[in-house]
mmCIF file of C-alpha atoms in Angstrom:
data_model
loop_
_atom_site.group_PDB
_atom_site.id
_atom_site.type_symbol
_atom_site.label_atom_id
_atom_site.label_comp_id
_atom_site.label_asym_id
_atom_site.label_seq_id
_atom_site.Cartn_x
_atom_site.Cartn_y
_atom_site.Cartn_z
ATOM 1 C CA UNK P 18 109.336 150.701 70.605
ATOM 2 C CA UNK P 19 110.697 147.234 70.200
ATOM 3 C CA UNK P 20 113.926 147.191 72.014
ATOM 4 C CA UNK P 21 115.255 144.133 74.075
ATOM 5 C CA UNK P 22 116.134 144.536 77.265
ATOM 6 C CA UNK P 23 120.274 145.072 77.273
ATOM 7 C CA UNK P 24 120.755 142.140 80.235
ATOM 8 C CA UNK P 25 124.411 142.267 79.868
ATOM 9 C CA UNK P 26 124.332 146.664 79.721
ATOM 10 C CA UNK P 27 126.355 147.723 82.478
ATOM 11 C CA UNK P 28 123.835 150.024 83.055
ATOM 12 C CA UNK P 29 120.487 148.927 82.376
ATOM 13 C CA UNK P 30 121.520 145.764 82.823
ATOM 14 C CA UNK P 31 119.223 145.159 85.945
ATOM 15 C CA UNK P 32 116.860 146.889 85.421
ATOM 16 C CA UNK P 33 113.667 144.686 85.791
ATOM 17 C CA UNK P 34 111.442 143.997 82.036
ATOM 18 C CA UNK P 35 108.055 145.996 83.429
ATOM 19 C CA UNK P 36 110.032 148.984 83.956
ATOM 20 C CA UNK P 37 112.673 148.909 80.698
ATOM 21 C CA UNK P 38 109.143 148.495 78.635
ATOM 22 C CA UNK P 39 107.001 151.394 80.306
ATOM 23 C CA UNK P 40 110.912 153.234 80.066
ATOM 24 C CA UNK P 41 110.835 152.345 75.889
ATOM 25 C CA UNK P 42 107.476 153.730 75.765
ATOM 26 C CA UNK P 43 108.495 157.428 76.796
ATOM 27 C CA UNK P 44 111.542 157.231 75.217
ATOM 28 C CA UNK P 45 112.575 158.551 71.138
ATOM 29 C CA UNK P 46 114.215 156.661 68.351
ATOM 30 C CA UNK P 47 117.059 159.397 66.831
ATOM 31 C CA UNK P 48 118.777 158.086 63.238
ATOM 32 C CA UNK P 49 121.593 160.606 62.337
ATOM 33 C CA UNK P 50 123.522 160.399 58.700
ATOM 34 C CA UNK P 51 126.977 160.219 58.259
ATOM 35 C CA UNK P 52 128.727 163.482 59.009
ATOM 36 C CA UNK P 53 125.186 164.804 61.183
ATOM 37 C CA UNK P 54 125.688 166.291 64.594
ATOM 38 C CA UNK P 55 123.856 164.553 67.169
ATOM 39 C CA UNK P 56 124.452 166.906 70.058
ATOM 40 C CA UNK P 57 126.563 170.308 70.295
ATOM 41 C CA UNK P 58 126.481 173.049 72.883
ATOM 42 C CA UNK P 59 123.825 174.624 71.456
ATOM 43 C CA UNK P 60 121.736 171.552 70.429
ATOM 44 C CA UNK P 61 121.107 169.372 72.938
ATOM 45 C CA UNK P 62 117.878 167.079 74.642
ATOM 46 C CA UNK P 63 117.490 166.489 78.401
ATOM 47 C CA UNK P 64 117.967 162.838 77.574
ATOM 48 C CA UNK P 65 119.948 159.967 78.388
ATOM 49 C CA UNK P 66 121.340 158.854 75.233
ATOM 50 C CA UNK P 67 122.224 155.139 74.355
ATOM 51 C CA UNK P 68 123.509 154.420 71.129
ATOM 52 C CA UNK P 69 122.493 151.472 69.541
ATOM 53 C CA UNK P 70 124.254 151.388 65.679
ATOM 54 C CA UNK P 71 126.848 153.124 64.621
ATOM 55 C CA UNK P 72 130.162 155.084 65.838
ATOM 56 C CA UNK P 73 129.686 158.428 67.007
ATOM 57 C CA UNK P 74 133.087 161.269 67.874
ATOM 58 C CA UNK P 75 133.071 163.723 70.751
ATOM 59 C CA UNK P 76 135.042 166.367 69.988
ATOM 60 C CA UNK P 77 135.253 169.431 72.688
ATOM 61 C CA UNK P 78 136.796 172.407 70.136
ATOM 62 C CA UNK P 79 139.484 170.834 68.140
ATOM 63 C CA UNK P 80 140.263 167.761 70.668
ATOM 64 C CA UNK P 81 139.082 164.262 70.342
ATOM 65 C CA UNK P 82 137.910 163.168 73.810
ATOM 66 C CA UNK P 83 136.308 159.783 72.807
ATOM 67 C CA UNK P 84 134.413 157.530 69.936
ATOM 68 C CA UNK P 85 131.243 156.130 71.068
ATOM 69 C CA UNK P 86 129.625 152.685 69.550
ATOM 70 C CA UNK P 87 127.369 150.530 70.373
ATOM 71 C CA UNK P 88 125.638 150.375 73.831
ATOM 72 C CA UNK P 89 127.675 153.604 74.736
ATOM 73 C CA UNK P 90 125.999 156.293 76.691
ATOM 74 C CA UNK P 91 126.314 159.975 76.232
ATOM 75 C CA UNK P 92 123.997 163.349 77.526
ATOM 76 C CA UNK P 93 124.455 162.525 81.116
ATOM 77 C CA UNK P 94 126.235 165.676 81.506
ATOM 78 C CA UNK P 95 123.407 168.316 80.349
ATOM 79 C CA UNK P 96 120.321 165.704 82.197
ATOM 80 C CA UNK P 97 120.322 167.271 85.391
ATOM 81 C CA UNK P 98 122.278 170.413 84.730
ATOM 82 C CA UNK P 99 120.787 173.576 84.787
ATOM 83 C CA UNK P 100 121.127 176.344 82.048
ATOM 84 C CA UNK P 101 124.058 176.454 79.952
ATOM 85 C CA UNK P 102 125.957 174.904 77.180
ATOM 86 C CA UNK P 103 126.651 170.892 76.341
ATOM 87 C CA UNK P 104 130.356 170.894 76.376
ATOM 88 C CA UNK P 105 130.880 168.951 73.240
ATOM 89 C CA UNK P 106 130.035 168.291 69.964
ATOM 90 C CA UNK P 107 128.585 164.424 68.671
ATOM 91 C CA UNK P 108 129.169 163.725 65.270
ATOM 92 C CA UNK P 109 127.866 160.450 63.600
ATOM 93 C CA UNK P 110 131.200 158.820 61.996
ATOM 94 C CA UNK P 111 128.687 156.484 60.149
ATOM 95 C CA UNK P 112 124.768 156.608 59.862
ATOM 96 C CA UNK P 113 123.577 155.785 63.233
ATOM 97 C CA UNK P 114 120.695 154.601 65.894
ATOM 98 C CA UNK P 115 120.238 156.326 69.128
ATOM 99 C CA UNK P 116 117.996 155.415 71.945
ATOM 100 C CA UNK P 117 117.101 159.060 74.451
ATOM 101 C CA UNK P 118 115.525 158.496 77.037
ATOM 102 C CA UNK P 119 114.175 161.561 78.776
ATOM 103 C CA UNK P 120 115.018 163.231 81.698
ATOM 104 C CA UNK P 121 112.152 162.126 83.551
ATOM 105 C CA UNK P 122 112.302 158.465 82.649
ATOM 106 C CA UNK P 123 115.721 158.136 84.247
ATOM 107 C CA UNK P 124 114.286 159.981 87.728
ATOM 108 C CA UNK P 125 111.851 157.326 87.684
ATOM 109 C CA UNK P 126 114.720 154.689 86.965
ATOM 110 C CA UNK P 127 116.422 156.191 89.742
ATOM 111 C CA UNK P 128 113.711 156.219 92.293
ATOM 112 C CA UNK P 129 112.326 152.721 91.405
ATOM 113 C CA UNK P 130 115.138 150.827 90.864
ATOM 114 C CA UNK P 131 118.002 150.607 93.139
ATOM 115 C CA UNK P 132 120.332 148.847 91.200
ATOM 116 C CA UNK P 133 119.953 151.352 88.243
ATOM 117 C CA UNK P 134 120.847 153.606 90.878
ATOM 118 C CA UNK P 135 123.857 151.768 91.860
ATOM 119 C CA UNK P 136 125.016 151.675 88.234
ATOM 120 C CA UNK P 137 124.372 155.006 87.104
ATOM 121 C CA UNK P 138 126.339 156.200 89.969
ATOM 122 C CA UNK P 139 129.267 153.757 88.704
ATOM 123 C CA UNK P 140 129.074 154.953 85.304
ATOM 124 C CA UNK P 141 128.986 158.805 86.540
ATOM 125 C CA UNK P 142 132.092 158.076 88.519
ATOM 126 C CA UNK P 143 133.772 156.391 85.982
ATOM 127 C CA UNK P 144 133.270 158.986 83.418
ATOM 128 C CA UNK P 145 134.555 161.421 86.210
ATOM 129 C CA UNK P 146 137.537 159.459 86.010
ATOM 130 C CA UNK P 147 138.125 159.204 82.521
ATOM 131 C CA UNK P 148 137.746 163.152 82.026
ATOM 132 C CA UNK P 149 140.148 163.551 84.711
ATOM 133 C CA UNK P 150 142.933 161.205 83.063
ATOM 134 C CA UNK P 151 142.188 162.744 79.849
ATOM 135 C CA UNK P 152 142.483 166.004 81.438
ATOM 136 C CA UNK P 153 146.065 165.221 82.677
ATOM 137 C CA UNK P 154 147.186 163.925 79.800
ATOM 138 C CA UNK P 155 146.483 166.761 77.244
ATOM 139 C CA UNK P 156 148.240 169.518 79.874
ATOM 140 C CA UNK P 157 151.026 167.262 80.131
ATOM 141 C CA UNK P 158 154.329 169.493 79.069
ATOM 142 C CA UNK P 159 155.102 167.548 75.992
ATOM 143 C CA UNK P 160 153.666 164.947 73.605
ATOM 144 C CA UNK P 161 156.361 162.584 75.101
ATOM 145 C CA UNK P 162 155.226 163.485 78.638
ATOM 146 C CA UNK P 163 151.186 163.157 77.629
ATOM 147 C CA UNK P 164 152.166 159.244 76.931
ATOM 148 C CA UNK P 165 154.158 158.836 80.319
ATOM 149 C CA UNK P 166 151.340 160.135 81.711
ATOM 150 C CA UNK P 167 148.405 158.560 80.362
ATOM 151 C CA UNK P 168 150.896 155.016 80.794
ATOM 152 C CA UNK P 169 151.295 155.295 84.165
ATOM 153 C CA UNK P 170 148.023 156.459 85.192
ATOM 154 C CA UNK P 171 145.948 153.515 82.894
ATOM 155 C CA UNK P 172 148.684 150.858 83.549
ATOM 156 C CA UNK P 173 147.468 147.411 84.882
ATOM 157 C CA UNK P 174 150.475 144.984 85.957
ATOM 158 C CA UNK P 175 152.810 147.149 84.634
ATOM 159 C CA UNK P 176 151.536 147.045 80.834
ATOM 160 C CA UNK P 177 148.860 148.800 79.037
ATOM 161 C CA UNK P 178 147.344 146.890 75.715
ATOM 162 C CA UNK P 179 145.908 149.463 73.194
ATOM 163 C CA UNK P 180 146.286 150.307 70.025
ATOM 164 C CA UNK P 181 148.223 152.845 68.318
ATOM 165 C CA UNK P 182 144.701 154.392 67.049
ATOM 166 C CA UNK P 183 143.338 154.168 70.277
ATOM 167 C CA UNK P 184 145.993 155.788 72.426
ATOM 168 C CA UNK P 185 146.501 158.634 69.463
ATOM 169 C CA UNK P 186 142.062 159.407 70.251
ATOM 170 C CA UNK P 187 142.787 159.875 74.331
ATOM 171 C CA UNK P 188 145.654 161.440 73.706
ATOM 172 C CA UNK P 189 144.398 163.537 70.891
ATOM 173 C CA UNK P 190 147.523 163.175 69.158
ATOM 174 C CA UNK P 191 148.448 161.930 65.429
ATOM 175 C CA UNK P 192 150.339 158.637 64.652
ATOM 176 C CA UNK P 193 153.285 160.355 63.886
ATOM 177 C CA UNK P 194 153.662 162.157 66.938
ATOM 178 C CA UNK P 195 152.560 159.088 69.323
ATOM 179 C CA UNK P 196 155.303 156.800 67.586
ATOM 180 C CA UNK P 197 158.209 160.179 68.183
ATOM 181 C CA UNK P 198 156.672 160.378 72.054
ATOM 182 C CA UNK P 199 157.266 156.512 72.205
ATOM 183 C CA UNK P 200 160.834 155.894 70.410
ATOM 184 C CA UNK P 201 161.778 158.745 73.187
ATOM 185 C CA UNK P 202 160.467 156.490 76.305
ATOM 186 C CA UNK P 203 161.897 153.531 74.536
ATOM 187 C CA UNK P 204 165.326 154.893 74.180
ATOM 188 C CA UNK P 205 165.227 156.523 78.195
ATOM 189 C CA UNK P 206 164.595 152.799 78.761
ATOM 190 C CA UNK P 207 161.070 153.893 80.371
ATOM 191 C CA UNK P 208 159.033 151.641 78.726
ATOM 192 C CA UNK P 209 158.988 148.565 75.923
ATOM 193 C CA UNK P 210 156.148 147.567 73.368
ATOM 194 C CA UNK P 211 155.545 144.115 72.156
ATOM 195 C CA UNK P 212 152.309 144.869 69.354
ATOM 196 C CA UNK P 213 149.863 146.580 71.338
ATOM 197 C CA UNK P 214 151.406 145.964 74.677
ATOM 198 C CA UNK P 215 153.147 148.284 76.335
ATOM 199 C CA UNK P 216 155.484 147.519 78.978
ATOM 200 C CA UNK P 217 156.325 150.027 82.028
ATOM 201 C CA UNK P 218 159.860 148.994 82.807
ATOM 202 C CA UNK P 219 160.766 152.562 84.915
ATOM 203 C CA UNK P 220 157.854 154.158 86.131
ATOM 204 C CA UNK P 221 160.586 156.802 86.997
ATOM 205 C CA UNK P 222 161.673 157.348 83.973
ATOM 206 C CA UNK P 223 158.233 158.001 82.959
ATOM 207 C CA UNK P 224 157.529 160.635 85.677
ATOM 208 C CA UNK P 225 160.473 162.329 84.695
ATOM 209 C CA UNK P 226 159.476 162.569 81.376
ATOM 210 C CA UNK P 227 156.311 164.332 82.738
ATOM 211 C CA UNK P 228 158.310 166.713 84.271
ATOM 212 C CA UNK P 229 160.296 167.505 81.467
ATOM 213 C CA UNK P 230 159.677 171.503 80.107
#
């Protein structure tokens, strides 16, 4: 398989050319259609999955948890697990390009290289973090109080630059409903948005609106 080695992937990033090449050669091409599933809890690999074209959703039931595209990773959580279910479902938004790598590949990317190691454990901590923001957010109280939350949790300076599409995916909320939760925070003087920045002017304000029944 002729794939060149990701040097700026923050996770294969360093991994040296010898082993990337020997990894390529145990490793499967997928291509998915628009509208195919790539993995759902009962259809699954014990792979490490890279995508390489293409935007992919992750949907758990009914809620949008992410959209992957290129150089995303996904199937870390069923590589080392034992039996049971993947917990979502991967849907190709547009036809798409996947790289798996098996589960034994990545044992021997763990065991022979140790900054592989180092990143994988990053990237396993960061996604441990991202579930557990998301998490928050969607058992917030209200729609109003999912915002506050997810604002002060992701807030960097005291502003948070994202889109209106963006925020309504981790929030798995519609437009409509995102622009009610924010005209409320505006107008309790919690918060102020100039385009896709959002200003935290009372943190709070925002904590009590994640209190709110």
């Amino acid at each position: 398989m002729d794939l060149t080695l990701p040097r700026d992937h923050p996770l294969f990033g360093r991994v040296d050319a010898g082993l990337w090449a020997r990894t390529l050669e145990d490793s499967e091409l997928l291509q998915v259609d628009k509208g195919d599933v790539v993995y759902a809890p009962g259809r699954f690999r014990r792979c490490l999955g890279v995508v390489l074209q293409g935007r992919v959703e992750v949907r758990r039931e009914a809620l949008l948890m992410a959209t992957l595209a290129e150089g995303d990773v996904f199937g870390a959580a069923a590589l080392f697990a034992g039996a049971g279910d993947y917990p979502t479902t991967l849907t190709a938004l547009i036809p798409c390009k996947a790289l798996l790598i098996p589960q034994e590949s990545v044992r021997r990317l763990l065991r022979q290289c140790g900054p592989f190691a180092e990143d994988y454990a990053a990237y396993l901590s960061g996604r441990i973090q991202f579930l557990s923001q998301r998490l928050e957010a969607v058992s917030a109280p209200s729609n109003q109080g999912k915002l506050a939350r997810y604002l002060l949790s992701a807030q960097e300076g005291g502003a948070v630059t994202l889109s209106a599409t963006q925020l309504c995916q981790r929030l798995g909320v519609g437009r409509a409903t995102l622009y009610r939760a924010f005209d409320g925070l505006e107008r309790a003087g919690a918060i102020a948005r100039e385009g896709k920045t959002i200003r935290v002017l009372r943190p709070d304000r925002l904590e009590d609106a994640i209190n709110e029944p």
